[in-house]
């Protein structure tokens, strides 16, 4: 008779908040973390043995574990991280687990590849195709069949024919490992100036193997990457695993090659362009400690590292670390949590750190290491503010005469210029001059953006596309539609008129089918093929274009227009990053910002390079109104297919808020994006003092209000970054 003691808790990757209880066969035991198959209603699912105590339901209601996958387990720290993340973000634990687990295919052994060797006599009849195959197999080397076919340039039937004749025999070959072992000292660079102590410090931090949060704050081109490679090297020496998080866009060939030239091999990569099968293999290899270094986008944080030694978060200020759907979490913050759970160091690197991280340094929670000058004391770019009120471009144009002159000077010297505008497409609004009709998304409260290159109008919020119109749908006038405002395509059009004989490259995320193509374009720019690059945000991040010496910002005020609490910080970071592309090698970089508000503290800070004054100003502003880091925020977004339902639940929420000292609730009000994907949206903003348990409060609050019904949804965003 099975006893109640042979029960276990299993967390399933489905939208549930707690582990379920299952029964194990007698005499079999499992450890927390092990992966098992269990029934769930009519289905069978993969789950993870969880640390919670099983419950004491009657024996009849408990189902049996169906299968135990030996050798597969989620490590301790990852389970704790999952609990922690779910608790902090108010997400279902099962949904957080889903980010850490793979489908069942990943639990199968890697398939073997079919290969051949020559171990028989030559065939009776020799053909040139056969000869090519046999030449390659000379010396007894084993080849995969497909590799042999492609290299010899023959059809598979030639190879199979030789097998049939007894000249070759088949065998099974193992797959190539997902990543080779890196070598800590494959090729070290001599560190320089402040890099020396900083590198030494980070190396020691890894070797101490204690929790240690370090902000590596260094201007663009100061060698932050070079320096954190010292930490990577030390971890490799200690045979520890390393996770380097980067914004997906920065995961370029140039970065991987740089890693390979330092450590001898490329790291394992983890991002959206890696196939599911490859990801399954990396996941497994990471779990078995067969992969030492993973460089990955946000989601790599939930990989099952067996023996992590350090986490590095490059460009720690980057908004891409915040996941805005399903589980709403900030990978930088959760990286610090994971480092804490593991008692290992975490290194946050940036040229423009987030205000939160700077404040954590001031509070003594993080240490700060600074690199104040560029490598070899290369000068930082010289930034000019161009007052668009005093000296605007010609009507209908976007580039001022001064900007054009500066680009000319740059390309005449054989160097590269970058024109930056953080807006995709041709124009952000299309309007009918006759009747005033504006093209709006049918499903969102947003204008449609014209993409002339694709001949479409697109909604940048939901992805709706429609063909570009020939006539106004309201007044039916043709020749009456005008494009309002510029996007990168329009800047490209203007640039192609001015510099018709020059090589111009446009980089915008909507123009690429995947990372591979983008990487090719970036490689081409790095090798100097383009004279002028025109791009959005994606060119700003971390790239190193040796010949780029001029960066012109078409509309420096663009990011300030949103008016959300982080607008100034974000603008400072984006423009600091993008102008930081200039003169990284030559030291003769120039930045040129077209602005209608040259007196704005952001513009002033960029022009003078006085980062500390900017941070101080921004912190003072936030202090006045109790914004983070002086207080805490959470956003509650209520949405439903109709407005009355939204209003009803949003008001119910506002009424049910528990009373608590120092807490303020603003709203409900219509969200700036009042309709998204045909759902109406309202927002409440919750503000509390520093140190307040926001997650706990939210739990009590939502319990009192009760779950939304029907089509109504409530989304809770702790520490919001976006305010749309
Ligand atoms: P950051 O990450 O701070 O922007 P990088 O580490 O990318 O800076 O360094 C900027 C450039 O300077 C890179 O091309 C890098 O190869 C070079 N560099 C920096 N430090 C060194 C060093 N100690 N030895 C050789 N090259 C260096
Ligand atoms: Zn839309």
XYZ file of N, CA and C in Angstrom, residues 427-600:
522
model
N 7.106 58.152 -42.681
C 6.479 59.281 -41.979
C 5.525 58.750 -40.919
N 5.485 59.387 -39.755
C 4.673 58.882 -38.649
C 3.176 59.161 -38.798
N 2.803 59.954 -39.787
C 1.386 60.277 -39.953
C 1.125 60.621 -41.411
N -0.007 60.123 -41.909
C -0.428 60.505 -43.258
C -1.774 61.202 -43.134
N -1.922 62.296 -43.860
C -3.071 63.184 -43.658
C -3.596 63.620 -45.020
N -4.926 63.818 -45.110
C -5.515 64.314 -46.353
C -5.617 65.835 -46.268
N -4.995 66.502 -47.228
C -4.965 67.965 -47.223
C -6.346 68.552 -47.501
N -7.191 67.788 -48.188
C -8.497 68.313 -48.559
C -9.487 68.227 -47.405
N -9.608 67.014 -46.812
C -10.661 66.867 -45.802
C -10.107 66.658 -44.396
N -8.804 66.542 -44.251
C -8.226 66.400 -42.914
C -8.211 64.973 -42.388
N -8.628 63.998 -43.207
C -8.614 62.605 -42.759
C -7.208 62.174 -42.350
N -7.122 61.490 -41.194
C -5.839 60.938 -40.760
C -5.952 59.423 -40.721
N -4.909 58.765 -41.160
C -4.940 57.298 -41.193
C -4.583 56.737 -39.833
N -5.555 55.999 -39.284
C -5.392 55.469 -37.939
C -5.502 53.950 -37.970
N -4.858 53.282 -36.995
C -4.970 51.829 -36.908
C -6.400 51.448 -36.547
N -6.975 50.461 -37.243
C -8.346 50.061 -36.897
C -8.446 49.454 -35.497
N -7.329 48.968 -34.943
C -7.370 48.261 -33.665
C -6.696 48.991 -32.516
N -6.042 50.117 -32.791
C -5.309 50.821 -31.732
C -5.562 52.318 -31.844
N -5.385 53.013 -30.735
C -5.449 54.466 -30.831
C -4.060 54.988 -31.196
N -3.693 54.780 -32.428
C -2.361 55.177 -32.891
C -2.444 55.474 -34.380
N -1.627 56.446 -34.832
C -1.574 56.728 -36.271
C -0.811 55.611 -36.962
N -1.160 55.422 -38.236
C -0.412 54.451 -39.028
C 0.838 55.116 -39.582
N 1.920 54.378 -39.569
C 3.193 54.909 -40.039
C 3.414 54.448 -41.474
N 3.725 55.394 -42.344
C 3.959 55.017 -43.731
C 5.335 54.363 -43.883
N 5.339 53.191 -44.540
C 6.598 52.545 -44.908
C 6.654 52.541 -46.421
N 7.350 53.511 -47.008
C 7.313 53.673 -48.456
C 8.046 52.531 -49.145
N 9.113 52.083 -48.522
C 9.913 50.987 -49.048
C 9.061 49.728 -49.240
N 8.202 49.443 -48.270
C 7.325 48.263 -48.361
C 5.971 48.595 -48.974
N 5.733 49.885 -49.255
C 4.447 50.369 -49.779
C 3.285 49.988 -48.855
N 3.473 50.250 -47.572
C 2.432 49.892 -46.606
C 2.278 50.975 -45.551
N 1.105 50.999 -44.944
C 0.927 51.748 -43.711
C 0.924 50.728 -42.582
N 1.662 50.991 -41.510
C 1.767 50.002 -40.432
C 1.477 50.628 -39.085
N 0.922 49.796 -38.217
C 0.766 50.197 -36.827
C 1.963 49.642 -36.063
N 2.699 50.515 -35.398
C 3.888 50.057 -34.681
C 3.557 49.439 -33.328
N 2.283 49.393 -32.990
C 1.911 48.806 -31.702
C 1.367 47.395 -31.841
N 0.590 47.146 -32.905
C 0.004 45.805 -33.029
C 0.495 45.086 -34.278
N 1.185 45.786 -35.164
C 1.679 45.119 -36.365
C 0.700 45.106 -37.526
N -0.462 45.781 -37.375
C -1.412 45.861 -38.488
C -0.753 46.522 -39.697
N -0.971 45.945 -40.888
C -0.443 46.518 -42.129
C -1.559 46.682 -43.131
N -1.522 47.747 -43.913
C -2.426 47.851 -45.057
C -1.651 48.498 -46.199
N -2.109 48.241 -47.445
C -1.378 48.829 -48.568
C -1.444 50.349 -48.502
N -0.400 51.029 -48.958
C -0.436 52.491 -48.998
C -1.576 52.930 -49.902
N -2.387 53.889 -49.461
C -3.573 54.290 -50.236
C -3.189 55.195 -51.410
N -4.014 55.138 -52.455
C -3.799 56.053 -53.577
C -4.696 57.272 -53.425
N -5.855 57.086 -52.773
C -6.814 58.181 -52.614
C -7.269 58.233 -51.166
N -7.813 59.370 -50.761
C -8.334 59.497 -49.401
C -9.612 58.682 -49.276
N -9.719 57.828 -48.268
C -10.917 56.998 -48.153
C -12.162 57.823 -47.802
N -12.008 59.032 -47.297
C -13.156 59.845 -46.912
C -13.642 60.728 -48.065
N -12.761 61.522 -48.628
C -13.201 62.460 -49.671
C -12.837 61.977 -51.074
N -12.156 60.844 -51.135
C -11.814 60.199 -52.404
C -10.909 61.016 -53.304
N -10.368 62.087 -52.768
C -9.416 62.860 -53.543
C -8.122 62.081 -53.737
N -7.608 62.096 -54.949
C -6.255 61.591 -55.140
C -5.342 62.813 -55.068
N -4.075 62.615 -54.995
C -3.120 63.742 -54.946
C -3.315 64.649 -53.750
N -3.943 64.163 -52.726
C -4.238 65.058 -51.617
C -3.610 64.556 -50.318
N -2.986 63.374 -50.392
C -2.411 62.803 -49.170
C -1.002 63.324 -48.944
N -0.721 63.754 -47.721
C 0.639 64.215 -47.421
C 1.214 63.462 -46.236
N 2.519 63.261 -46.318
C 3.239 62.619 -45.220
C 3.657 63.698 -44.229
N 3.401 63.469 -42.946
C 3.772 64.458 -41.935
C 4.905 63.920 -41.072
N 5.960 64.676 -40.977
C 7.075 64.302 -40.102
C 7.975 63.275 -40.749
N 9.168 63.128 -40.229
C 10.109 62.207 -40.847
C 10.289 60.892 -40.078
N 10.574 59.841 -40.842
C 11.109 58.594 -40.303
C 12.435 58.364 -41.025
N 13.145 57.297 -40.686
C 14.464 57.106 -41.317
C 14.411 57.009 -42.837
N 13.328 56.416 -43.361
C 13.262 56.276 -44.824
C 13.217 57.645 -45.496
N 12.575 58.593 -44.836
C 12.465 59.926 -45.416
C 13.814 60.658 -45.350
N 14.528 60.416 -44.261
C 15.865 60.991 -44.147
C 16.766 60.383 -45.232
N 16.569 59.079 -45.454
C 17.352 58.403 -46.491
C 17.058 59.018 -47.852
N 15.784 59.324 -48.107
C 15.400 59.937 -49.381
C 16.106 61.287 -49.557
N 16.076 62.086 -48.484
C 16.732 63.396 -48.542
C 18.245 63.230 -48.763
N 18.813 62.276 -48.041
C 20.261 62.057 -48.150
C 20.638 61.586 -49.549
N 19.786 60.742 -50.155
C 20.111 60.231 -51.491
C 20.050 61.343 -52.533
N 19.212 62.369 -52.290
C 19.195 63.518 -53.194
C 20.495 64.319 -53.071
N 20.910 64.533 -51.828
C 22.109 65.364 -51.616
C 23.381 64.631 -52.025
N 23.463 63.347 -51.639
C 24.710 62.598 -51.854
C 24.445 61.444 -52.812
N 24.003 61.774 -54.006
C 23.522 60.737 -54.931
C 24.631 59.767 -55.336
N 25.881 60.215 -55.281
C 26.958 59.342 -55.744
C 27.644 58.615 -54.586
N 27.043 58.664 -53.399
C 27.679 58.044 -52.245
C 26.979 56.746 -51.862
N 27.700 55.904 -51.142
C 27.128 54.637 -50.683
C 26.383 54.874 -49.355
N 25.054 54.761 -49.419
C 24.220 55.039 -48.242
C 23.556 53.746 -47.780
N 23.637 53.456 -46.506
C 23.012 52.253 -45.953
C 21.963 52.675 -44.927
N 20.775 52.086 -45.021
C 19.730 52.384 -44.047
C 19.566 51.185 -43.124
N 19.616 51.416 -41.837
C 19.471 50.338 -40.856
C 18.258 50.604 -39.980
N 17.263 49.753 -40.127
C 16.053 49.910 -39.336
C 15.518 48.513 -39.094
N 15.052 48.242 -37.898
C 14.752 46.853 -37.537
C 13.713 46.209 -38.450
N 12.814 47.005 -39.054
C 11.774 46.399 -39.879
C 12.291 46.013 -41.262
N 13.546 46.325 -41.565
C 14.039 46.050 -42.906
C 14.783 44.732 -42.989
N 14.831 43.994 -41.890
C 15.631 42.781 -41.893
C 14.792 41.562 -41.592
N 15.170 40.468 -42.263
C 14.547 39.204 -41.921
C 15.541 38.466 -41.050
N 15.539 38.826 -39.791
C 16.384 38.077 -38.867
C 17.752 38.691 -38.675
N 18.428 38.138 -37.668
C 19.666 38.706 -37.198
C 20.806 38.486 -38.184
N 20.743 37.370 -38.924
C 21.845 37.052 -39.833
C 22.048 38.167 -40.856
N 20.947 38.635 -41.435
C 21.048 39.676 -42.462
C 21.558 40.984 -41.860
N 21.034 41.295 -40.683
C 21.491 42.502 -39.999
C 22.991 42.429 -39.736
N 23.421 41.245 -39.289
C 24.846 41.094 -38.996
C 25.695 41.351 -40.224
N 25.221 40.910 -41.387
C 25.985 41.150 -42.613
C 26.108 42.643 -42.889
N 25.000 43.371 -42.693
C 25.033 44.821 -42.923
C 26.016 45.491 -41.956
N 25.956 45.074 -40.695
C 26.849 45.675 -39.707
C 28.309 45.389 -40.050
N 28.564 44.161 -40.491
C 29.934 43.808 -40.878
C 30.408 44.700 -42.022
N 29.497 44.966 -42.969
C 29.853 45.797 -44.114
C 30.198 47.215 -43.658
N 29.443 47.731 -42.698
C 29.741 49.081 -42.209
C 31.090 49.087 -41.502
N 31.309 48.061 -40.674
C 32.571 47.988 -39.932
C 33.760 47.984 -40.884
N 33.618 47.278 -42.007
C 34.748 47.198 -42.931
C 34.838 48.441 -43.807
N 33.954 49.408 -43.592
C 34.106 50.702 -44.247
C 33.399 50.821 -45.585
N 32.485 49.880 -45.881
C 31.849 49.911 -47.193
C 30.900 51.090 -47.398
N 30.294 51.582 -46.305
C 29.313 52.656 -46.472
C 29.960 54.011 -46.207
N 29.452 55.047 -46.902
C 29.879 56.404 -46.584
C 28.966 56.998 -45.514
N 27.672 56.771 -45.728
C 26.689 57.342 -44.809
C 25.761 56.236 -44.326
N 25.567 56.155 -43.033
C 24.653 55.186 -42.453
C 23.485 55.969 -41.873
N 22.273 55.518 -42.169
C 21.102 56.182 -41.616
C 20.366 55.151 -40.798
N 20.121 55.440 -39.528
C 19.551 54.363 -38.735
C 18.759 54.799 -37.530
N 18.043 53.813 -36.990
C 17.264 53.984 -35.767
C 18.108 53.475 -34.601
N 17.459 53.350 -33.472
C 18.034 52.843 -32.226
C 19.033 51.706 -32.419
N 18.752 50.851 -33.405
C 19.580 49.641 -33.520
C 21.034 49.926 -33.875
N 21.343 51.107 -34.414
C 22.750 51.399 -34.686
C 23.443 51.974 -33.456
N 22.631 52.333 -32.450
C 23.202 53.048 -31.301
C 23.919 52.112 -30.353
N 23.593 50.821 -30.406
C 23.950 49.935 -29.309
C 25.253 49.198 -29.473
N 26.244 49.637 -28.787
C 27.442 48.832 -28.598
C 28.320 48.572 -29.809
N 27.938 49.035 -30.992
C 28.761 48.701 -32.148
C 30.032 49.533 -32.173
N 30.993 48.990 -32.856
C 32.285 49.638 -32.950
C 32.604 49.795 -34.431
N 32.319 50.969 -34.985
C 32.608 51.217 -36.391
C 33.857 52.090 -36.455
N 35.006 51.483 -36.796
C 36.273 52.209 -36.652
C 36.346 53.492 -37.481
N 35.653 53.510 -38.636
C 35.821 54.686 -39.497
C 34.740 55.735 -39.307
N 33.859 55.501 -38.338
C 32.769 56.453 -38.156
C 33.251 57.601 -37.267
N 33.167 58.810 -37.782
C 33.663 59.946 -36.998
C 32.610 61.027 -36.795
N 31.470 60.901 -37.488
C 30.451 61.932 -37.318
C 29.101 61.281 -37.044
N 28.396 61.773 -36.011
C 27.042 61.305 -35.727
C 26.126 62.516 -35.674
N 25.178 62.578 -36.591
C 24.206 63.669 -36.614
C 22.858 63.160 -36.138
N 22.295 63.803 -35.122
C 20.992 63.394 -34.604
C 19.942 64.322 -35.205
N 19.015 63.748 -35.983
C 18.065 64.553 -36.743
C 17.070 65.252 -35.820
N 16.584 64.522 -34.816
C 15.599 65.112 -33.904
C 15.944 64.692 -32.475
N 16.765 65.478 -31.823
C 17.248 65.105 -30.492
C 16.134 65.166 -29.451
N 15.066 65.909 -29.744
C 13.996 66.108 -28.753
C 12.960 64.982 -28.779
N 13.081 64.104 -29.760
C 12.034 63.101 -30.001
C 11.646 62.343 -28.738
N 12.630 61.840 -28.006
C 12.331 61.020 -26.830
C 11.790 61.820 -25.659
N 12.015 63.137 -25.679
C 11.543 63.949 -24.553
C 10.045 64.207 -24.650
N 9.515 64.063 -25.870
C 8.119 64.412 -26.101
C 7.163 63.512 -25.326
N 7.604 62.308 -24.953
C 6.681 61.384 -24.286
C 6.258 61.892 -22.916
N 7.130 62.642 -22.275
C 6.753 63.230 -20.992
C 6.568 62.218 -19.879
N 7.094 60.996 -20.006
C 6.974 60.066 -18.888
C 8.162 60.263 -17.945
N 8.106 59.674 -16.741
C 9.135 59.970 -15.745
C 10.551 59.610 -16.177
N 10.680 58.761 -17.178
C 12.022 58.358 -17.577
C 12.470 58.985 -18.882
N 11.699 59.930 -19.404
C 12.006 60.474 -20.731
C 13.403 61.083 -20.776
N 13.752 61.873 -19.757
C 15.048 62.550 -19.769
C 16.179 61.525 -19.699
N 16.051 60.576 -18.781
C 17.078 59.550 -18.626
C 17.274 58.771 -19.932
N 16.147 58.357 -20.517
C 16.227 57.542 -21.726
C 16.860 58.327 -22.881
N 16.483 59.596 -23.004
C 17.037 60.415 -24.076
C 18.544 60.589 -23.878
N 18.929 60.852 -22.640
C 20.350 61.000 -22.338
C 21.111 59.722 -22.705
N 20.545 58.579 -22.348
C 21.222 57.314 -22.627
C 21.313 57.040 -24.121
N 20.178 57.197 -24.822
C 20.171 56.896 -26.257
C 21.130 57.816 -27.002
N 21.044 59.109 -26.726
C 21.895 60.046 -27.463
C 23.356 59.914 -27.042
N 23.577 59.602 -25.773
C 24.950 59.358 -25.310
C 25.550 58.150 -26.011
N 24.739 57.095 -26.145
C 25.202 55.891 -26.838
C 25.485 56.169 -28.303
N 24.547 56.845 -28.958
C 24.683 56.988 -30.412
C 25.818 57.946 -30.752
N 25.962 59.038 -30.003
C 27.085 59.931 -30.298
C 28.401 59.250 -29.913
N 28.334 58.312 -28.985
C 29.514 57.548 -28.583
C 30.066 56.663 -29.690
N 29.285 56.501 -30.772
C 29.802 55.732 -31.928
C 30.891 56.521 -32.653
N 30.942 57.838 -32.439
C 31.821 58.680 -33.262
C 33.251 58.683 -32.739
N 34.166 58.451 -33.620
C 35.589 58.629 -33.319
C 36.128 57.694 -32.264
N 35.601 56.465 -32.192
C 36.054 55.534 -31.157
C 37.506 55.129 -31.366
N 37.964 55.179 -32.599
C 39.344 54.793 -32.857
C 40.206 56.022 -33.141
N 39.661 56.934 -33.963
C 40.473 58.084 -34.381
C 40.572 59.160 -33.310
N 39.544 59.251 -32.437
C 39.561 60.308 -31.444
C 39.240 61.670 -32.010
N 38.677 61.691 -33.229
C 38.299 62.968 -33.808
C 36.797 62.999 -34.048
N 36.054 62.354 -33.166
C 34.619 62.223 -33.364
C 33.869 63.520 -33.103
N 32.794 63.695 -33.894
C 31.926 64.849 -33.683
C 30.485 64.384 -33.584
N 29.757 64.992 -32.671
C 28.327 64.752 -32.571
C 27.602 66.052 -32.855
N 26.434 65.966 -33.491
C 25.709 67.163 -33.894
C 24.238 66.909 -33.601
N 23.678 67.645 -32.656
C 22.303 67.386 -32.244
C 21.392 68.507 -32.699
N 20.426 68.200 -33.560
C 19.430 69.191 -33.967
C 18.347 69.214 -32.900
N 18.161 70.353 -32.247
C 17.203 70.422 -31.144
C 16.468 71.751 -31.120
N 15.233 71.702 -30.644
C 14.468 72.932 -30.417
C 14.618 73.407 -28.977
N 15.347 72.642 -28.164
C 15.476 73.002 -26.750
C 16.919 72.836 -26.294
N 17.835 73.618 -26.873
C 19.245 73.441 -26.503
C 19.510 73.722 -25.035
N 18.593 74.427 -24.371
C 18.815 74.765 -22.965
C 18.403 73.613 -22.040
N 17.737 72.596 -22.568
C 17.271 71.481 -21.733
C 18.466 70.791 -21.059
